[in-house]
CSV table of C-alpha atoms and ligand atoms in Angstrom, one decimal:
chain,number,residue,atom,x,y,z
A,27,MET,CA,91.5,130.3,156.5
A,28,ALA,CA,92.4,128.9,153.2
A,29,THR,CA,89.9,131.1,151.5
A,30,ASN,CA,91.2,134.2,153.3
A,31,SER,CA,94.8,133.6,152.4
A,32,TYR,CA,93.8,133.0,148.9
A,33,ARG,CA,92.0,136.4,148.9
A,34,VAL,CA,95.1,138.1,150.3
A,35,ALA,CA,97.3,136.5,147.7
A,36,HIS,CA,94.8,137.3,145.1
A,37,THR,CA,94.5,141.0,146.1
A,38,ASN,CA,98.2,141.4,146.1
A,39,ALA,CA,98.7,139.7,142.8
A,40,THR,CA,100.0,141.9,140.1
A,41,THR,CA,98.5,141.7,136.6
A,42,GLU,CA,101.6,140.0,135.5
A,43,ASN,CA,101.2,137.3,138.2
A,44,LEU,CA,97.6,136.8,137.2
A,45,ASP,CA,98.6,136.5,133.6
A,46,LYS,CA,101.2,133.9,134.6
A,47,GLN,CA,98.6,132.0,136.7
A,48,SER,CA,96.0,132.0,134.1
A,49,SER,CA,98.5,130.9,131.4
A,50,SER,CA,99.7,128.1,133.6
A,51,VAL,CA,96.1,127.0,134.2
A,52,HIS,CA,95.6,127.1,130.5
A,53,GLN,CA,98.7,125.1,129.9
A,54,ASN,CA,97.6,122.5,132.4
A,55,ASP,CA,94.2,122.3,130.6
A,56,VAL,CA,95.9,121.9,127.3
A,57,ALA,CA,98.3,119.3,128.7
A,58,ARG,CA,95.6,117.3,130.4
A,59,HIS,CA,93.4,117.3,127.3
A,60,ALA,CA,96.4,116.2,125.2
A,61,ALA,CA,97.2,113.4,127.7
A,62,LEU,CA,93.5,112.2,127.7
A,63,ASP,CA,93.5,112.3,123.9
A,64,LEU,CA,96.4,109.8,124.0
A,65,THR,CA,94.5,107.4,126.2
A,66,LEU,CA,91.8,107.1,123.5
A,67,TYR,CA,94.1,107.4,120.5
A,68,SER,CA,93.7,103.8,119.3
A,69,VAL,CA,89.9,104.0,119.3
A,70,VAL,CA,89.9,106.1,116.2
A,71,CYS,CA,91.9,103.6,114.0
A,72,GLY,CA,89.9,100.7,115.3
A,73,THR,CA,86.7,102.5,114.4
A,74,LEU,CA,88.0,103.5,111.0
A,75,LYS,CA,88.8,99.8,110.4
A,76,ALA,CA,85.2,98.8,111.3
A,77,ALA,CA,83.8,101.5,108.9
A,78,ILE,CA,86.1,100.3,106.1
A,79,GLU,CA,85.1,96.6,106.7
A,80,LEU,CA,81.4,97.6,106.6
A,81,GLY,CA,81.9,99.4,103.3
A,82,VAL,CA,80.6,102.6,104.7
A,83,PHE,CA,82.9,104.8,102.6
A,84,GLU,CA,81.9,103.3,99.3
A,85,ILE,CA,78.2,103.8,100.2
A,86,LEU,CA,78.9,107.5,101.1
A,87,ALA,CA,80.9,107.9,97.9
A,88,LYS,CA,78.0,106.6,95.8
A,89,ALA,CA,75.6,109.0,97.5
A,90,GLY,CA,78.0,111.9,97.2
A,91,ALA,CA,78.2,111.3,93.5
A,92,SER,CA,74.4,111.3,93.0
A,93,ALA,CA,72.8,114.6,92.1
A,94,SER,CA,69.8,114.1,94.4
A,95,GLN,CA,71.2,112.8,97.7
A,96,LYS,CA,74.6,113.9,98.9
A,97,SER,CA,74.4,112.7,102.6
A,98,LEU,CA,72.9,109.7,104.2
A,99,THR,CA,71.5,108.9,107.7
A,100,ALA,CA,72.9,105.9,109.6
A,101,LYS,CA,69.7,104.1,108.8
A,102,GLU,CA,70.0,104.7,105.1
A,103,ILE,CA,73.6,103.5,105.2
A,104,ALA,CA,72.6,100.4,107.3
A,105,GLU,CA,70.0,99.4,104.6
A,106,GLN,CA,72.8,99.2,102.1
A,107,LEU,CA,75.3,97.2,104.2
A,108,VAL,CA,76.2,93.8,102.8
A,109,ARG,CA,75.7,91.0,105.3
A,110,PRO,CA,77.2,87.6,105.0
A,111,THR,CA,74.2,86.0,106.7
A,112,ALA,CA,71.0,87.7,107.9
A,113,ASN,CA,70.0,85.0,110.5
A,114,GLY,CA,66.7,87.0,111.0
A,115,THR,CA,68.6,89.6,113.0
A,116,ALA,CA,68.6,93.3,112.3
A,117,VAL,CA,71.5,95.6,111.5
A,118,ASN,CA,72.1,97.9,114.4
A,119,SER,CA,72.0,101.4,112.9
A,120,GLY,CA,72.4,102.9,116.3
A,121,TYR,CA,75.9,101.4,116.6
A,122,LEU,CA,76.6,102.6,113.1
A,123,GLN,CA,75.5,106.1,114.0
A,124,ARG,CA,77.9,106.1,116.9
A,125,ILE,CA,80.7,105.0,114.6
A,126,LEU,CA,79.8,107.8,112.2
A,127,ARG,CA,79.8,110.4,114.9
A,128,LEU,CA,83.3,109.5,116.1
A,129,LEU,CA,84.5,109.7,112.5
A,130,ALA,CA,82.8,113.1,112.2
A,131,SER,CA,84.7,114.3,115.3
A,132,VAL,CA,88.0,113.7,113.5
A,133,ASN,CA,86.7,115.1,110.1
A,134,ILE,CA,86.7,111.8,108.2
A,135,VAL,CA,83.0,112.3,107.5
A,136,SER,CA,80.8,115.4,108.0
A,137,GLU,CA,77.6,115.4,110.1
A,138,SER,CA,74.6,117.6,109.5
A,139,VAL,CA,71.8,117.7,112.0
A,140,ALA,CA,68.2,118.7,110.9
A,141,VAL,CA,65.3,119.2,113.4
A,142,VAL,CA,62.5,117.1,112.1
A,143,ALA,CA,60.0,117.5,115.0
A,144,ALA,CA,59.7,119.6,118.2
A,145,ALA,CA,61.6,118.2,121.1
A,146,GLU,CA,59.4,116.8,123.9
A,147,PRO,CA,60.3,118.3,127.3
A,148,GLY,CA,61.6,115.7,129.7
A,149,ASN,CA,62.0,113.0,127.0
A,150,PHE,CA,65.7,112.2,127.0
A,151,THR,CA,65.5,110.1,123.9
A,152,SER,CA,63.8,112.9,121.9
A,153,TYR,CA,67.1,114.3,120.7
A,154,ASN,CA,67.7,111.2,118.6
A,155,THR,CA,64.1,110.9,117.4
A,156,HIS,CA,63.6,114.6,116.7
A,157,HIS,CA,66.9,115.3,115.1
A,158,GLN,CA,68.0,113.7,111.9
A,159,ARG,CA,71.7,113.3,111.5
A,160,SER,CA,73.2,112.6,108.1
A,161,TYR,CA,76.7,112.0,106.9
A,162,ALA,CA,78.8,112.7,103.9
A,163,LEU,CA,82.4,112.1,103.0
A,164,THR,CA,85.0,114.9,103.7
A,165,PRO,CA,88.2,115.2,101.6
A,166,ILE,CA,90.0,113.1,104.2
A,167,GLY,CA,87.2,110.4,104.1
A,168,LYS,CA,87.6,110.1,100.4
A,169,TYR,CA,91.1,108.5,101.0
A,170,PHE,CA,89.3,105.5,102.6
A,171,VAL,CA,87.0,104.7,99.7
A,172,GLN,CA,88.2,101.4,98.3
A,173,ALA,CA,88.5,102.1,94.6
A,174,GLU,CA,89.0,99.8,91.6
A,175,ASP,CA,92.1,101.7,90.6
A,176,GLY,CA,93.6,101.1,94.1
A,177,PHE,CA,93.9,104.8,95.0
A,178,SER,CA,92.9,104.4,98.7
A,179,LEU,CA,94.5,104.3,102.1
A,180,ALA,CA,91.9,101.8,103.4
A,181,PRO,CA,94.3,98.8,102.8
A,182,VAL,CA,96.9,100.6,105.0
A,183,ILE,CA,94.5,100.8,107.9
A,184,LEU,CA,93.4,97.2,107.4
A,185,MET,CA,97.0,96.1,107.6
A,186,GLY,CA,98.0,98.3,110.6
A,187,GLU,CA,94.9,97.3,112.5
A,188,ASP,CA,95.2,93.6,111.7
A,189,TRP,CA,96.0,91.5,114.8
A,190,VAL,CA,99.2,90.1,113.1
A,191,PHE,CA,100.7,93.6,113.0
A,192,LYS,CA,99.3,94.8,116.3
A,193,LYS,CA,100.6,91.8,118.1
A,194,ALA,CA,104.2,92.9,117.3
A,195,PHE,CA,103.6,95.9,119.6
A,196,ASP,CA,102.9,93.6,122.5
A,197,HIS,CA,106.6,92.7,122.3
A,198,LEU,CA,108.1,96.2,121.8
A,199,SER,CA,109.1,96.7,125.4
A,200,ALA,CA,110.6,93.2,125.7
A,201,ALA,CA,112.8,93.9,122.7
A,202,VAL,CA,114.1,97.1,124.4
A,203,LEU,CA,115.2,95.0,127.4
A,204,ASP,CA,116.6,92.2,125.2
A,205,ASP,CA,117.2,92.9,121.5
A,206,SER,CA,118.3,89.4,120.6
A,207,VAL,CA,114.8,88.6,119.2
A,208,ASP,CA,112.8,91.2,117.1
A,209,PRO,CA,109.3,92.1,118.3
A,210,PHE,CA,107.7,90.6,115.2
A,211,VAL,CA,109.6,87.3,115.6
A,212,ARG,CA,108.7,87.2,119.3
A,213,ALA,CA,105.0,87.6,118.3
A,214,HIS,CA,105.0,85.1,115.4
A,215,GLY,CA,108.2,83.0,115.5
A,216,LYS,CA,109.3,84.3,112.1
A,217,SER,CA,110.2,87.6,110.3
A,218,GLN,CA,107.4,89.6,108.6
A,219,PHE,CA,108.7,88.8,105.1
A,220,GLN,CA,108.9,85.1,106.0
A,221,LEU,CA,105.3,85.2,107.3
A,222,ASN,CA,104.2,86.9,104.1
A,223,ASN,CA,105.7,84.0,102.2
A,224,ASP,CA,104.0,81.4,104.4
A,225,ASP,CA,100.6,83.0,104.9
A,226,PRO,CA,98.7,84.1,101.8
A,227,ARG,CA,96.2,86.1,103.8
A,228,VAL,CA,99.0,88.3,105.3
A,229,ASP,CA,100.8,88.4,102.0
A,230,LYS,CA,97.7,89.8,100.3
A,231,LEU,CA,97.0,92.2,103.2
A,232,PHE,CA,100.6,93.5,103.1
A,233,ASN,CA,100.9,93.8,99.3
A,234,ALA,CA,97.6,95.6,99.1
A,235,ALA,CA,98.7,98.1,101.7
A,236,MET,CA,102.1,98.7,100.0
A,237,SER,CA,100.5,99.1,96.6
A,238,SER,CA,97.8,101.6,97.9
A,239,HIS,CA,100.4,103.6,99.8
A,240,ALA,CA,102.7,103.6,96.7
A,241,ARG,CA,99.9,104.8,94.4
A,242,ILE,CA,98.9,107.7,96.6
A,243,TYR,CA,102.5,108.8,97.0
A,244,MET,CA,103.6,108.2,93.4
A,245,GLU,CA,100.8,110.3,92.1
A,246,ALA,CA,102.0,113.2,94.3
A,247,LEU,CA,105.6,112.5,93.5
A,248,LEU,CA,105.2,112.5,89.8
A,249,GLY,CA,103.9,116.0,90.0
A,250,ALA,CA,106.9,117.3,92.0
A,251,TYR,CA,109.9,115.2,90.9
A,252,HIS,CA,111.1,115.2,87.3
A,253,GLY,CA,114.2,113.0,87.6
A,254,PHE,CA,112.7,110.1,85.6
A,255,GLN,CA,112.7,112.2,82.4
A,256,ASP,CA,116.2,111.1,81.3
A,257,VAL,CA,115.9,107.5,82.3
A,258,ASN,CA,115.4,104.7,79.8
A,259,CYS,CA,115.6,101.5,81.9
A,260,LEU,CA,114.4,101.9,85.5
A,261,VAL,CA,114.7,99.0,88.0
A,262,ASP,CA,112.3,99.2,91.0
A,263,VAL,CA,114.1,97.3,93.8
A,264,GLY,CA,111.6,95.8,96.3
A,265,GLY,CA,108.9,97.1,94.0
A,266,CYS,CA,106.3,94.7,95.4
A,267,THR,CA,103.6,94.1,92.8
A,268,GLY,CA,104.6,96.9,90.5
A,269,ALA,CA,102.2,99.8,91.5
A,270,SER,CA,105.0,102.5,91.4
A,271,LEU,CA,106.4,101.4,88.1
A,272,ALA,CA,103.0,101.2,86.5
A,273,LEU,CA,102.5,104.9,87.3
A,274,ILE,CA,106.0,105.9,86.3
A,275,THR,CA,105.9,104.2,83.0
A,276,ALA,CA,102.4,105.5,82.3
A,277,LYS,CA,103.6,109.0,82.7
A,278,TYR,CA,106.9,108.3,80.9
A,279,PRO,CA,106.1,105.8,78.1
A,280,HIS,CA,109.7,105.9,76.9
A,281,ILE,CA,110.8,104.1,80.1
A,282,ARG,CA,111.2,100.3,80.2
A,283,GLY,CA,110.5,99.2,83.8
A,284,ILE,CA,111.9,96.2,85.7
A,285,ASN,CA,110.0,95.4,88.9
A,286,PHE,CA,112.3,93.4,91.1
A,287,ASP,CA,111.1,91.6,94.2
A,288,LEU,CA,111.0,88.2,96.0
A,289,PRO,CA,109.8,85.4,93.7
A,290,HIS,CA,106.5,84.8,95.6
A,291,VAL,CA,105.7,88.5,95.4
A,292,VAL,CA,106.2,89.0,91.7
A,293,ALA,CA,104.3,85.7,91.1
A,294,THR,CA,101.1,87.4,92.3
A,295,ALA,CA,101.6,90.7,90.4
A,296,PRO,CA,99.3,92.0,87.7
A,297,THR,CA,100.7,92.8,84.3
A,298,TYR,CA,101.4,96.4,83.2
A,299,PRO,CA,102.5,97.7,79.8
A,300,ARG,CA,106.3,98.0,79.5
A,301,VAL,CA,106.9,96.5,83.0
A,302,GLU,CA,108.9,93.3,83.3
A,303,PHE,CA,108.7,91.3,86.6
A,304,VAL,CA,111.9,89.7,87.8
A,305,GLY,CA,112.0,87.6,91.0
A,306,GLY,CA,115.2,87.4,93.0
A,307,ASN,CA,117.1,88.4,96.1
A,308,MET,CA,118.4,91.9,96.3
A,309,PHE,CA,121.1,90.8,98.8
A,310,GLU,CA,122.6,88.7,95.9
A,311,SER,CA,122.2,90.8,92.8
A,312,ILE,CA,119.9,93.3,91.2
A,313,PRO,CA,119.0,93.6,87.5
A,314,SER,CA,120.9,96.3,85.5
A,315,GLY,CA,119.3,99.6,84.5
A,316,ASP,CA,120.4,103.1,83.9
A,317,ALA,CA,118.6,104.2,87.1
A,318,ILE,CA,117.3,102.4,90.2
A,319,PHE,CA,114.3,103.3,92.2
A,320,ILE,CA,114.0,102.0,95.7
A,321,LYS,CA,111.1,103.1,97.9
A,322,SER,CA,110.4,102.2,101.5
A,323,VAL,CA,112.9,99.3,101.3
A,324,LEU,CA,116.1,100.7,103.1
A,325,HIS,CA,114.0,101.4,106.2
A,326,ASN,CA,113.3,97.6,106.6
A,327,TRP,CA,117.0,96.9,107.2
A,328,ASP,CA,120.0,97.7,109.4
A,329,ASP,CA,123.0,99.6,108.1
A,330,GLU,CA,124.9,96.5,107.1
A,331,HIS,CA,122.0,95.1,105.0
A,332,CYS,CA,121.4,98.5,103.5
A,333,MET,CA,125.1,98.7,102.4
A,334,THR,CA,124.8,95.3,100.7
A,335,ILE,CA,121.6,96.4,98.9
A,336,LEU,CA,123.2,99.7,97.9
A,337,LYS,CA,126.4,97.9,96.7
A,338,ASN,CA,124.3,95.7,94.5
A,339,CYS,CA,122.5,98.9,93.2
A,340,PHE,CA,125.9,100.5,92.5
A,341,LYS,CA,127.0,97.4,90.5
A,342,ALA,CA,123.7,97.4,88.6
A,343,LEU,CA,124.3,100.9,87.3
A,344,PRO,CA,126.4,101.7,84.2
A,345,SER,CA,130.0,102.4,85.1
A,346,SER,CA,129.7,105.7,83.2
A,347,GLY,CA,127.1,107.0,85.6
A,348,GLY,CA,123.5,106.5,86.6
A,349,LYS,CA,121.6,107.2,89.8
A,350,VAL,CA,119.7,105.5,92.6
A,351,ILE,CA,116.5,107.3,93.4
A,352,VAL,CA,115.7,106.6,97.1
A,353,MET,CA,112.3,107.4,98.5
A,354,GLU,CA,112.1,107.3,102.3
A,355,SER,CA,111.1,109.4,105.2
A,356,VAL,CA,114.1,111.6,106.2
A,357,LEU,CA,114.1,112.2,109.9
A,358,PRO,CA,115.0,115.6,111.4
A,359,ASP,CA,118.2,115.9,113.3
A,360,SER,CA,116.3,117.1,116.4
A,361,ILE,CA,112.7,117.2,117.4
A,362,ASN,CA,111.4,120.8,117.0
A,363,LEU,CA,107.7,120.7,118.0
A,364,GLN,CA,105.4,122.5,115.6
A,365,TYR,CA,101.9,123.3,116.7
A,366,GLU,CA,98.8,123.4,114.5
A,367,ASN,CA,95.1,123.4,115.2
A,368,GLY,CA,95.7,123.6,119.0
A,369,GLY,CA,97.8,120.4,119.0
A,370,VAL,CA,101.3,119.2,118.1
A,371,LYS,CA,101.9,118.6,114.4
A,372,PRO,CA,102.5,114.9,114.1
A,373,MET,CA,106.0,113.9,112.9
A,374,LEU,CA,104.8,111.0,110.8
A,375,GLY,CA,108.3,109.8,110.0
A,376,LEU,CA,108.8,109.0,113.7
A,377,ARG,CA,105.7,106.9,113.8
A,378,LEU,CA,106.9,105.0,110.8
A,379,ASP,CA,110.3,104.6,112.5
A,380,ILE,CA,108.6,102.8,115.4
A,381,ALA,CA,106.4,100.7,113.0
A,382,MET,CA,109.7,99.5,111.5
A,383,LEU,CA,111.0,98.7,114.9
A,384,ALA,CA,107.9,96.6,115.6
A,385,TYR,CA,107.5,94.9,112.2
A,386,SER,CA,111.0,94.6,110.6
A,387,SER,CA,114.3,93.0,111.5
A,388,GLY,CA,116.7,94.4,114.1
A,389,GLY,CA,118.3,97.7,113.1
A,390,ALA,CA,115.4,98.6,110.7
A,391,LYS,CA,114.8,102.3,111.0
A,392,GLU,CA,114.0,105.7,109.4
A,393,ARG,CA,117.2,107.7,108.9
A,394,THR,CA,118.4,111.3,108.9
A,395,LEU,CA,120.0,112.9,105.8
A,396,HIS,CA,123.4,112.5,107.4
A,397,GLU,CA,122.8,108.8,108.0
A,398,PHE,CA,121.8,108.3,104.3
A,399,GLN,CA,124.9,110.3,103.3
A,400,GLN,CA,127.1,108.0,105.4
A,401,LEU,CA,125.7,104.9,103.8
A,402,ALA,CA,126.1,106.3,100.3
A,403,ASN,CA,129.7,107.4,101.0
A,404,VAL,CA,130.8,104.0,102.4
A,405,VAL,CA,129.3,102.3,99.3
A,406,GLY,CA,131.2,104.7,97.0
A,407,PHE,CA,128.5,106.9,95.6
A,408,ALA,CA,129.9,110.3,94.4
A,409,SER,CA,127.1,112.4,95.9
A,410,VAL,CA,123.7,112.5,97.7
A,411,ALA,CA,121.1,115.2,97.1
A,412,LEU,CA,117.7,115.6,98.7
A,413,ILE,CA,115.6,116.7,95.8
A,414,THR,CA,112.1,117.1,97.2
A,415,THR,CA,109.9,116.2,100.2
A,416,ILE,CA,106.2,115.4,99.9
A,417,ASP,CA,104.4,115.1,103.2
A,418,PHE,CA,106.8,113.1,105.2
A,419,PHE,CA,108.6,111.3,102.3
A,420,SER,CA,111.7,112.6,100.6
A,421,VAL,CA,113.3,111.8,97.3
A,422,LEU,CA,117.1,111.5,97.4
A,423,GLU,CA,119.4,110.9,94.5
A,424,PHE,CA,122.6,108.9,95.0
A,425,THR,CA,124.7,109.5,91.9
A,426,ARG,CA,127.4,107.0,90.9
A,427,VAL,CA,129.8,109.4,89.2
A,428,ALA,CA,130.4,113.1,90.1
A,429,ALA,CA,128.8,115.5,87.7
B,11,SAM,C1,108.1,97.9,102.6
B,11,SAM,S1,107.9,97.0,101.1
B,11,SAM,C2,108.0,98.3,100.0
B,11,SAM,C3,107.3,98.0,98.7
B,11,SAM,C4,107.3,99.1,97.6
B,11,SAM,N1,108.6,99.5,97.3
B,11,SAM,C5,106.5,100.2,98.1
B,11,SAM,O1,107.0,101.3,98.4
B,11,SAM,O2,105.3,100.1,98.1
B,11,SAM,C6,109.5,96.2,101.0
B,11,SAM,C7,109.5,95.3,99.8
B,11,SAM,O3,110.8,94.6,99.8
B,11,SAM,C8,110.7,93.3,99.3
B,11,SAM,N2,111.8,92.5,99.7
B,11,SAM,C9,112.1,92.0,101.0
B,11,SAM,N3,113.2,91.3,100.9
B,11,SAM,C10,113.6,91.2,99.7
B,11,SAM,C11,114.7,90.6,99.0
B,11,SAM,N4,115.6,89.9,99.7
B,11,SAM,N5,114.9,90.8,97.7
B,11,SAM,C12,114.0,91.6,97.0
B,11,SAM,N6,112.9,92.2,97.5
B,11,SAM,C13,112.8,92.0,98.9
B,11,SAM,C14,109.4,92.9,100.0
B,11,SAM,O4,108.8,91.8,99.4
B,11,SAM,C15,108.5,94.2,99.8
B,11,SAM,O5,107.8,94.2,98.6
C-alpha cells in the first residue's frame, strides 16, 4: 500500500514539486553532514596538537626544502622522530600515518599515493602494502612549523589544547546558570593572569601563544596599516614579551617603543633594539607616549575595566593630541551566514568571544564597532575610526583631539 500511494503521489508530482523534494533531501543531507562534522570537530585540533608535539611539521619542512625529496612516508617521518626514551619499543608508524591522513583531509598536509606493487585479490591489507603514501606540507601546514623566529601558530594550538585551558570549558554551562564565579576560576580557583603568575609552565605556554599570534598578525598588519609613520614614541599596553613592538620598530626605526605589561611578564622578555620594557599595572597608570598600541587586551575585560584602561591611555597621550591604536576583533551587528566550500564560513571573532568567556574574567568579550564607540565616547576620545580589517582583526584609531 505504502509503495502504491508513493507511486500515485510520485506520478502526480509536478516538476516543481520534485525539485522541491530533491532540494529538501539535499538540504537534509547537507545539514546531517554538517551536524556530524560538529560531533568530530575537536578531533582535528587534538590530532594537530599531537603532530606538533611529535615535530612532524619541522620534519616535513626540512624535506620540502631539500631538492631531492619533497614528501615523506609515515615510516620516513617516524625514523626522524625524537624519542625521550626508546625502552626497546618501536615507533608506531601506522598510528602516525593515520594522523597524517586526517591532517591531509583538512588540507594541513597533502597526501600522494603511488602504486608500488600489484594488489593481491582478496588480501585486505594489500592496499597499505602495495600503495605508498607520502606527505608534504601545504601552505596551511607551514603555519604549524615551529620556527626560530617565532612565526608559527603551533604555540596557539598547544595553548588552546592544553588541559588548563580546556578545563575552563567544563565550567561554561555552570557560569551561564550562575555568573558569580568565572569558568576559569571555577576550573582552577584563580584567574588566568593569576595562574600565569603562579605557574611558570602556563606562563610560558601563554606568552609563547600570544607572541606567535602577534607576529603572524603584525606582519600582515604592517603591510596594510600605515598609522605608525608619524609616531615617535609608541607604548604597547599589555604588550606581553614585546613581539609586536619588535616588528613595529624594525619597520619604523625612528620609533622608540615602550613595552608595558605586568612585572612578571616583562621580566621574561627578550631584548629588542629601541624597545624599553616597563612593568606595571595598566589599571593604575600607563607610561606616556605620543601614541598607544593596545592589541587583544580590551577583550579580556568588562566595560568598566576597559574604561579604566582607556582613561589611563587618554591621560598618557599628549594633551595636544595623539591616538590609541586598538587592535581587536570587531563583531558584526548581526549574524549573516556566508557560505564557502560547501560549508558555513566561520566567524572567527565569535569563537574568540567564547574563548574570552571561558578564559577571562566576567564581562570579557569581543565587541561591535558601536560598543567600541560607546567606550571611547564615555572616556572622552574625540573620534573612533575603523581603519582596516585583516582576517578577523580590525585596527581602530581612537583620537584624543578632533582633527
Ligand atoms: C591577551 S594578552 C595580549 C598580549 C599582546 N598584546 C598580544 O596581542 O599578543 C593580554 C596581556 O595583558 C597583560 N595584562 C594583564 N593584566 C595587566 C595589567 N593589570 N597591567 C598590564 N598588563 C596586563 C597580560 O600579561 C597579557 O600579556
